[in-house]
Short mmCIF file of C-alpha atoms and ligand atoms in Angstrom, two decimals:
data_model
loop_
_atom_site.label_atom_id
_atom_site.label_comp_id
_atom_site.label_asym_id
_atom_site.label_seq_id
_atom_site.Cartn_x
_atom_site.Cartn_y
_atom_site.Cartn_z
CA GLU F 524 -107.68 -3.54 -6.40
CA THR F 525 -105.86 -0.15 -6.21
CA THR F 526 -102.98 -2.19 -4.53
CA ILE F 527 -102.94 -5.23 -7.18
CA ASP F 528 -102.60 -2.48 -9.81
CA ARG F 529 -99.59 -0.53 -8.41
CA ILE F 530 -97.79 -3.36 -7.76
CA ALA F 531 -98.91 -4.40 -11.27
CA ALA F 532 -97.41 -1.14 -12.14
CA GLY F 533 -94.22 -2.11 -10.83
CA GLU F 534 -93.44 -4.41 -13.41
CA VAL F 535 -94.60 -2.00 -16.66
CA VAL F 536 -93.20 1.42 -14.97
CA GLU F 537 -90.17 2.48 -13.36
CA ARG F 538 -89.73 5.29 -14.76
CA PRO F 539 -91.11 7.68 -17.30
CA ALA F 540 -88.90 6.30 -20.23
CA SER F 541 -91.59 3.11 -19.74
CA VAL F 542 -94.02 4.73 -19.69
CA ALA F 543 -92.75 6.67 -22.92
CA LYS F 544 -91.65 2.60 -24.61
CA GLU F 545 -95.52 1.95 -24.16
CA LEU F 546 -97.20 4.69 -25.28
CA VAL F 547 -95.08 4.69 -28.46
CA GLU F 548 -95.49 0.86 -28.49
CA ASN F 549 -99.29 1.41 -28.40
CA ALA F 550 -99.18 3.89 -31.29
CA LEU F 551 -96.78 1.95 -33.94
CA ASP F 552 -99.60 -0.87 -33.14
CA ALA F 553 -102.32 1.08 -33.87
CA GLY F 554 -100.10 2.12 -37.26
CA ALA F 555 -99.59 5.45 -36.77
CA THR F 556 -97.69 7.21 -39.34
CA ARG F 557 -96.91 10.08 -37.25
CA ILE F 558 -95.98 10.34 -33.39
CA GLU F 559 -95.38 13.73 -30.57
CA ILE F 560 -93.82 12.93 -27.87
CA VAL F 561 -94.23 16.22 -25.53
CA THR F 562 -92.45 16.31 -22.26
CA ALA F 563 -91.99 17.92 -19.19
CA GLY F 564 -89.95 17.65 -15.77
CA GLY F 565 -88.14 15.20 -17.08
CA GLY F 566 -91.47 12.99 -17.94
CA LYS F 567 -93.09 13.28 -14.20
CA THR F 568 -94.25 16.21 -15.08
CA LEU F 569 -96.73 15.75 -18.14
CA MET F 570 -95.57 13.54 -21.01
CA ARG F 571 -98.17 13.33 -23.71
CA VAL F 572 -98.28 11.30 -26.83
CA SER F 573 -99.77 11.49 -29.98
CA ASP F 574 -100.40 9.57 -32.61
CA ASP F 575 -102.28 8.79 -36.09
CA GLY F 576 -103.15 5.72 -35.61
CA SER F 577 -106.37 3.18 -36.36
CA GLY F 578 -107.67 5.33 -32.40
CA ILE F 579 -110.26 3.76 -29.83
CA PRO F 580 -113.96 3.66 -30.71
CA ALA F 581 -115.73 5.72 -28.02
CA ASP F 582 -117.23 2.79 -26.10
CA GLU F 583 -114.30 0.57 -25.93
CA LEU F 584 -112.18 3.34 -24.39
CA PRO F 585 -113.45 1.79 -20.62
CA LEU F 586 -111.74 -1.38 -22.29
CA ALA F 587 -108.73 0.12 -23.00
CA VAL F 588 -107.57 1.08 -19.57
CA ARG F 589 -109.55 -1.94 -17.31
CA ARG F 590 -106.60 -4.68 -16.81
CA HIS F 591 -105.77 -7.12 -19.09
CA CYS F 592 -108.07 -6.21 -21.88
CA THR F 593 -106.27 -6.45 -24.82
CA SER F 594 -107.36 -5.64 -28.76
CA LYS F 595 -104.37 -7.86 -29.89
CA LEU F 596 -105.22 -11.60 -29.04
CA PRO F 597 -105.74 -13.01 -32.20
CA ASP F 598 -105.75 -16.72 -31.31
CA GLU F 599 -104.83 -16.64 -28.01
CA ASP F 600 -101.30 -18.14 -28.62
CA ILE F 601 -99.48 -15.47 -26.56
CA ALA F 602 -96.16 -16.94 -28.38
CA LEU F 603 -97.42 -15.37 -32.13
CA VAL F 604 -98.95 -12.34 -31.34
CA GLY F 605 -97.18 -10.09 -33.48
CA THR F 606 -98.25 -6.41 -32.04
CA LEU F 607 -95.66 -5.42 -29.65
CA GLY F 608 -98.05 -4.80 -27.02
CA PHE F 609 -100.74 -7.74 -25.90
CA ARG F 610 -100.66 -7.76 -22.24
CA GLY F 611 -103.32 -5.45 -21.44
CA GLU F 612 -101.23 -3.26 -18.61
CA ALA F 613 -99.81 -0.62 -19.72
CA LEU F 614 -103.11 2.02 -19.79
CA PRO F 615 -104.12 0.23 -16.30
CA SER F 616 -100.59 0.29 -14.66
CA ILE F 617 -99.99 3.99 -15.89
CA GLY F 618 -103.07 5.29 -14.82
CA SER F 619 -102.61 3.74 -11.51
CA VAL F 620 -99.56 5.60 -10.14
CA ALA F 621 -100.74 8.88 -12.19
CA HIS F 622 -103.23 10.85 -14.18
CA LEU F 623 -104.15 9.45 -17.36
CA THR F 624 -106.19 11.13 -19.41
CA LEU F 625 -106.91 9.12 -22.69
CA THR F 626 -107.86 11.18 -26.18
CA SER F 627 -109.02 9.09 -28.84
CA ARG F 628 -111.11 9.43 -32.62
CA ARG F 629 -111.44 6.71 -34.25
CA ALA F 630 -111.73 7.15 -38.40
CA GLY F 631 -114.88 7.91 -39.35
CA ALA F 632 -116.43 8.77 -36.30
CA GLY F 633 -118.32 12.08 -36.21
CA GLU F 634 -116.36 13.74 -32.74
CA ALA F 635 -113.33 12.42 -30.00
CA ALA F 636 -114.36 10.92 -26.81
CA SER F 637 -111.83 11.17 -23.28
CA ILE F 638 -111.43 9.57 -20.36
CA THR F 639 -109.55 9.85 -17.81
CA VAL F 640 -108.07 7.57 -15.07
CA ALA F 641 -106.80 9.41 -12.05
CA ASN F 642 -104.27 7.29 -9.56
CA GLY F 643 -106.57 4.37 -10.09
CA ARG F 644 -109.70 6.12 -10.58
CA VAL F 645 -111.60 5.81 -13.75
CA GLY F 646 -113.72 8.64 -15.35
CA ALA F 647 -116.58 7.87 -17.38
CA VAL F 648 -116.21 8.76 -20.99
CA LYS F 649 -116.72 11.80 -22.16
CA PRO F 650 -116.54 13.72 -25.97
CA ALA F 651 -113.40 15.29 -26.88
CA ALA F 652 -111.86 17.44 -29.71
CA LEU F 653 -109.09 15.54 -31.07
CA SER F 654 -109.34 16.04 -35.75
CA LYS F 655 -107.61 11.69 -36.02
CA GLY F 656 -106.04 8.90 -34.19
CA THR F 657 -104.97 8.82 -30.47
CA THR F 658 -103.40 11.12 -27.42
CA VAL F 659 -102.24 10.17 -24.19
CA GLU F 660 -102.12 12.37 -21.67
CA VAL F 661 -99.64 11.05 -18.50
CA ARG F 662 -99.42 14.00 -15.62
CA ASP F 663 -97.80 13.60 -12.47
CA LEU F 664 -96.24 10.00 -12.47
CA PHE F 665 -96.01 8.37 -9.33
CA GLN F 666 -96.97 12.12 -7.56
CA ALA F 667 -99.20 9.52 -5.19
CA VAL F 668 -96.60 7.12 -4.78
CA PRO F 669 -93.42 8.90 -2.87
CA ALA F 670 -92.16 5.63 -2.58
CA ARG F 671 -91.33 5.40 -6.60
CA LEU F 672 -90.42 8.98 -7.47
CA LYS F 673 -88.21 8.55 -4.57
CA PHE F 674 -85.75 6.78 -7.17
CA LEU F 675 -86.20 8.44 -9.87
CA LYS F 676 -83.18 10.83 -11.01
CA THR F 677 -82.92 14.40 -12.82
CA ASP F 678 -85.30 15.51 -14.92
CA ARG F 679 -82.90 15.76 -17.43
CA ALA F 680 -81.90 12.62 -16.64
CA GLU F 681 -85.43 10.85 -16.64
CA GLY F 682 -86.09 13.22 -20.18
CA SER F 683 -82.94 12.23 -22.36
CA ALA F 684 -83.94 8.77 -20.73
CA ILE F 685 -87.26 9.33 -22.78
CA SER F 686 -85.21 10.15 -25.76
CA GLU F 687 -82.84 7.56 -26.17
CA MET F 688 -85.76 5.13 -25.17
CA VAL F 689 -88.27 6.85 -28.30
CA LYS F 690 -84.72 6.61 -30.57
CA ARG F 691 -83.99 2.70 -30.09
CA ILE F 692 -87.32 2.21 -31.52
CA ALA F 693 -87.09 4.75 -33.72
CA VAL F 694 -84.36 3.12 -35.45
CA ALA F 695 -86.16 0.10 -36.94
CA MET F 696 -89.64 1.81 -38.05
CA PRO F 697 -87.95 4.57 -40.51
CA GLN F 698 -90.97 4.98 -41.68
CA VAL F 699 -92.68 6.73 -39.25
CA ARG F 700 -91.90 10.22 -38.41
CA PHE F 701 -91.26 10.85 -34.94
CA GLU F 702 -90.67 14.11 -32.81
CA ILE F 703 -90.28 14.93 -29.05
CA ALA F 704 -90.31 17.99 -28.10
CA GLY F 705 -91.44 19.65 -24.73
CA GLU F 706 -90.21 22.76 -22.61
CA ASP F 707 -87.95 20.93 -20.84
CA ARG F 708 -86.33 19.75 -24.16
CA THR F 709 -84.91 21.02 -27.30
CA PRO F 710 -86.47 19.49 -30.14
CA THR F 711 -85.65 16.41 -32.11
CA ILE F 712 -87.41 15.48 -35.50
CA LEU F 713 -86.96 13.04 -36.87
CA PRO F 714 -89.06 12.38 -40.70
CA ALA F 715 -90.30 9.65 -42.29
CA ALA F 716 -86.74 8.24 -44.17
CA SER F 717 -84.88 5.07 -45.76
CA PRO F 718 -83.85 2.92 -43.02
CA ILE F 719 -79.71 3.98 -43.73
CA GLU F 720 -81.04 7.93 -43.19
CA ARG F 721 -83.04 6.93 -39.91
CA ILE F 722 -79.70 5.20 -38.78
CA GLY F 723 -78.12 8.41 -40.03
CA ALA F 724 -79.90 10.69 -38.04
CA ILE F 725 -79.84 8.39 -34.52
CA VAL F 726 -76.64 6.72 -34.80
CA GLY F 727 -74.62 9.23 -36.83
CA GLU F 728 -74.07 10.26 -40.49
CA ALA F 729 -70.13 8.78 -40.18
CA PHE F 730 -71.54 5.93 -39.01
CA ALA F 731 -74.02 5.15 -41.67
CA ALA F 732 -71.70 6.48 -44.63
CA ASP F 733 -68.58 3.94 -43.28
CA SER F 734 -70.46 0.93 -42.11
CA ILE F 735 -71.11 -2.66 -43.27
CA GLU F 736 -74.47 -3.51 -44.16
CA LEU F 737 -75.21 -6.87 -43.14
CA ASP F 738 -78.26 -9.23 -45.14
CA ALA F 739 -78.00 -13.25 -44.02
CA GLU F 740 -80.38 -16.15 -43.04
CA ARG F 741 -79.88 -19.33 -40.99
CA GLU F 742 -82.84 -21.65 -40.90
CA GLY F 743 -85.32 -19.36 -40.89
CA VAL F 744 -83.41 -16.38 -38.47
CA ARG F 745 -82.63 -13.13 -41.15
CA LEU F 746 -80.14 -10.35 -39.53
CA GLY F 747 -79.77 -7.51 -40.99
CA GLY F 748 -78.45 -3.93 -40.37
CA PHE F 749 -75.74 -2.42 -40.71
CA ALA F 750 -72.32 -2.95 -38.18
CA GLY F 751 -69.52 -0.68 -38.45
CA LEU F 752 -66.26 -0.96 -39.22
CA PRO F 753 -63.34 -1.52 -36.47
CA THR F 754 -62.26 2.42 -36.50
CA PHE F 755 -65.36 2.81 -35.39
CA SER F 756 -64.99 1.30 -31.57
CA ARG F 757 -66.51 3.21 -28.59
CA GLY F 758 -65.99 2.33 -24.92
CA ASN F 759 -68.88 1.31 -24.07
CA ALA F 760 -72.16 -0.23 -25.59
CA LEU F 761 -74.33 2.15 -25.79
CA HIS F 762 -74.01 2.65 -29.79
CA GLN F 763 -75.66 -0.85 -30.07
CA PHE F 764 -78.95 -1.04 -30.93
CA VAL F 765 -80.68 -4.68 -31.96
CA THR F 766 -84.19 -5.12 -32.47
CA VAL F 767 -85.90 -9.03 -32.59
CA ASN F 768 -89.62 -8.67 -34.89
CA GLY F 769 -88.62 -4.80 -34.70
CA ARG F 770 -88.98 -4.24 -30.45
CA PRO F 771 -85.88 -2.66 -28.87
CA VAL F 772 -83.64 -5.74 -26.96
CA ARG F 773 -81.12 -5.46 -24.56
CA ASP F 774 -79.78 -8.87 -25.27
CA LYS F 775 -76.32 -10.45 -23.25
CA MET F 776 -75.82 -13.37 -25.58
CA VAL F 777 -76.27 -10.98 -29.04
CA LEU F 778 -74.01 -8.56 -27.54
CA SER F 779 -71.03 -11.16 -27.57
CA ALA F 780 -71.84 -12.52 -30.16
CA LEU F 781 -71.44 -9.08 -31.85
CA ARG F 782 -68.25 -8.69 -29.62
CA ALA F 783 -66.74 -12.17 -30.43
CA ALA F 784 -67.39 -11.07 -34.39
CA TYR F 785 -64.45 -8.70 -33.85
CA GLY F 786 -62.64 -10.89 -32.94
CA ASP F 787 -58.56 -9.16 -32.71
CA ALA F 788 -60.22 -6.59 -35.65
CA MET F 789 -60.48 -4.59 -32.44
CA PRO F 790 -59.14 -4.20 -28.70
CA ARG F 791 -60.22 -5.84 -25.99
CA ASP F 792 -62.08 -3.07 -24.19
CA ARG F 793 -63.22 -1.53 -26.90
CA CYS F 794 -67.59 -2.01 -28.60
CA PRO F 795 -68.64 -2.22 -31.33
CA VAL F 796 -70.93 0.07 -33.13
CA ALA F 797 -73.91 -1.56 -34.95
CA VAL F 798 -77.45 -1.69 -35.87
CA LEU F 799 -78.81 -5.25 -36.18
CA PHE F 800 -82.70 -6.25 -36.85
CA LEU F 801 -83.42 -9.95 -36.15
CA GLU F 802 -86.32 -11.39 -38.09
CA LEU F 803 -87.66 -14.71 -36.96
CA ASP F 804 -90.88 -16.93 -36.84
CA PRO F 805 -91.89 -15.31 -33.45
CA ALA F 806 -92.87 -18.55 -31.68
CA LEU F 807 -89.38 -19.10 -32.01
CA VAL F 808 -88.02 -16.16 -29.56
CA ASP F 809 -90.08 -14.67 -26.14
CA VAL F 810 -89.71 -11.28 -26.35
CA ASN F 811 -91.48 -10.53 -23.24
CA VAL F 812 -89.85 -12.57 -20.37
CA HIS F 813 -90.26 -9.23 -18.21
CA PRO F 814 -92.94 -6.61 -19.72
CA ALA F 815 -90.96 -4.00 -18.63
CA LYS F 816 -86.92 -5.17 -19.10
CA ALA F 817 -85.71 -5.78 -22.54
CA ASP F 818 -85.37 -8.98 -22.83
CA VAL F 819 -85.77 -11.85 -25.03
CA ARG F 820 -85.31 -15.51 -25.16
CA PHE F 821 -83.99 -17.41 -28.30
CA ARG F 822 -85.54 -21.02 -28.70
CA ASP F 823 -82.40 -21.51 -30.63
CA PRO F 824 -79.83 -19.40 -28.72
CA GLY F 825 -76.63 -20.84 -30.87
CA LEU F 826 -78.32 -20.09 -34.45
CA VAL F 827 -78.71 -16.75 -33.30
CA ARG F 828 -75.17 -16.12 -32.52
CA GLY F 829 -73.96 -18.29 -35.46
CA LEU F 830 -75.31 -16.26 -37.89
CA LEU F 831 -74.52 -12.91 -36.19
CA ILE F 832 -70.76 -14.21 -36.18
CA GLY F 833 -70.45 -15.60 -39.10
CA ALA F 834 -72.65 -12.23 -41.11
CA ILE F 835 -70.67 -9.86 -38.99
CA ARG F 836 -66.76 -11.67 -40.07
CA GLN F 837 -68.28 -12.15 -43.85
CA ALA F 838 -68.84 -8.96 -44.10
CA LEU F 839 -65.52 -7.20 -42.56
CA ALA F 840 -63.21 -10.29 -44.70
CA ARG F 841 -65.20 -8.46 -48.08
CA GLU F 842 -64.05 -5.09 -46.78
CA GLY F 843 -60.48 -6.49 -46.05
CA LEU F 844 -60.31 -6.53 -42.53
P1 LIG Q 1977 -101.94 -4.24 -24.74
O1 LIG Q 1977 -100.85 -3.10 -25.80
O2 LIG Q 1977 -100.51 -4.38 -24.00
O3 LIG Q 1977 -102.70 -4.22 -25.79
P2 LIG Q 1977 -102.09 -1.45 -23.59
O4 LIG Q 1977 -103.29 -1.23 -22.07
O5 LIG Q 1977 -101.56 -1.10 -23.64
O6 LIG Q 1977 -102.26 -3.26 -23.21
O7 LIG Q 1977 -103.24 -0.89 -24.40
C1 LIG Q 1977 -104.73 -1.23 -24.09
C2 LIG Q 1977 -105.89 -1.01 -25.35
O8 LIG Q 1977 -105.89 0.02 -25.41
C3 LIG Q 1977 -105.00 -1.58 -26.46
O9 LIG Q 1977 -105.23 -3.18 -26.82
C4 LIG Q 1977 -105.84 -0.84 -27.81
O10 LIG Q 1977 -106.37 -1.97 -28.09
C5 LIG Q 1977 -106.14 -0.29 -26.98
N1 LIG Q 1977 -104.92 1.39 -27.62
C6 LIG Q 1977 -103.54 2.21 -25.99
N2 LIG Q 1977 -103.23 2.63 -27.17
C7 LIG Q 1977 -103.46 2.97 -28.61
C8 LIG Q 1977 -103.53 3.63 -29.18
N3 LIG Q 1977 -102.44 4.98 -29.21
N4 LIG Q 1977 -104.21 3.38 -30.13
C9 LIG Q 1977 -104.86 2.58 -30.93
N5 LIG Q 1977 -105.51 1.73 -29.59
C10 LIG Q 1977 -104.88 2.41 -28.79
MG1 LIG Q 1978 -99.58 -1.87 -24.80
#
């Protein structure tokens, strides 16, 4: 059983940043308005994600760390799930390759409770101290799996991958306050803000001030966000933030459509800077092709490509470009 869990863990947990992604998405699913991420040793020694979300009742803590247990499947139809997670794999997978402590307090509960999973061994539910929400502490990630530990980069590299991951999520969730802290980094605080303020904080104030707002719709697919003026080009695609129904994704088709939209307005070897929010009927997109990757599969990729190119070209044309 532990072996199966560890194989599953390989799917969900590749590195500390994937742990951060899963825990932050759980916090968002729980309706958190404040999320704090604390790391040590680039997230290998410690990653603690605290939220002020709905919390978990004490008697449901054992379920939360069990495989394929999820509270997020309203109607058996996986394609229509609106929340970020729904596989019930993250906590058990992390718990199989680390020392995980889940502490939670539901609003109105007399006290908090916690449960630990130490490299796959689930402990008993115990009373704990926590005023509100949920705190998940993950220590010694992959310590018991040397083969995986070996593939991790330096603390510094893993630490900045965590920041990048959290920022990719935060850019689409401006109403939520994020704080990334820890002895291994200088703290980043992203206060609750308007969408454009959040984009300024993450992508840069210059971009926020000098980009074009996008607002287009085609056959039920909505595109919002901001596209940089051609003068904002970069040498790589790291400054392209794309979300689909609130989830950060990395999709070749979207990025190539984005580049195509700029055409000759930008030198061949340059990449545009953009923040793109795509919203569409969850039945028309599969954002869970692979749990740890940010792949998406659109039912009609041509429609999305056409919408993107059309909207950005129109916006650039309006600026006389
Ligand atoms: P999934 O998110 O796919 O349901 P997870 O393993 O990530 O699976 O989490 C299992 C369950 O634990 C969730 O369905 C949810 O009920 C509960 N849970 C996990 N994290 C939190 C959190 N931060 N706040 C409230 N509930 C949580
Ligand atoms: Mg989850």
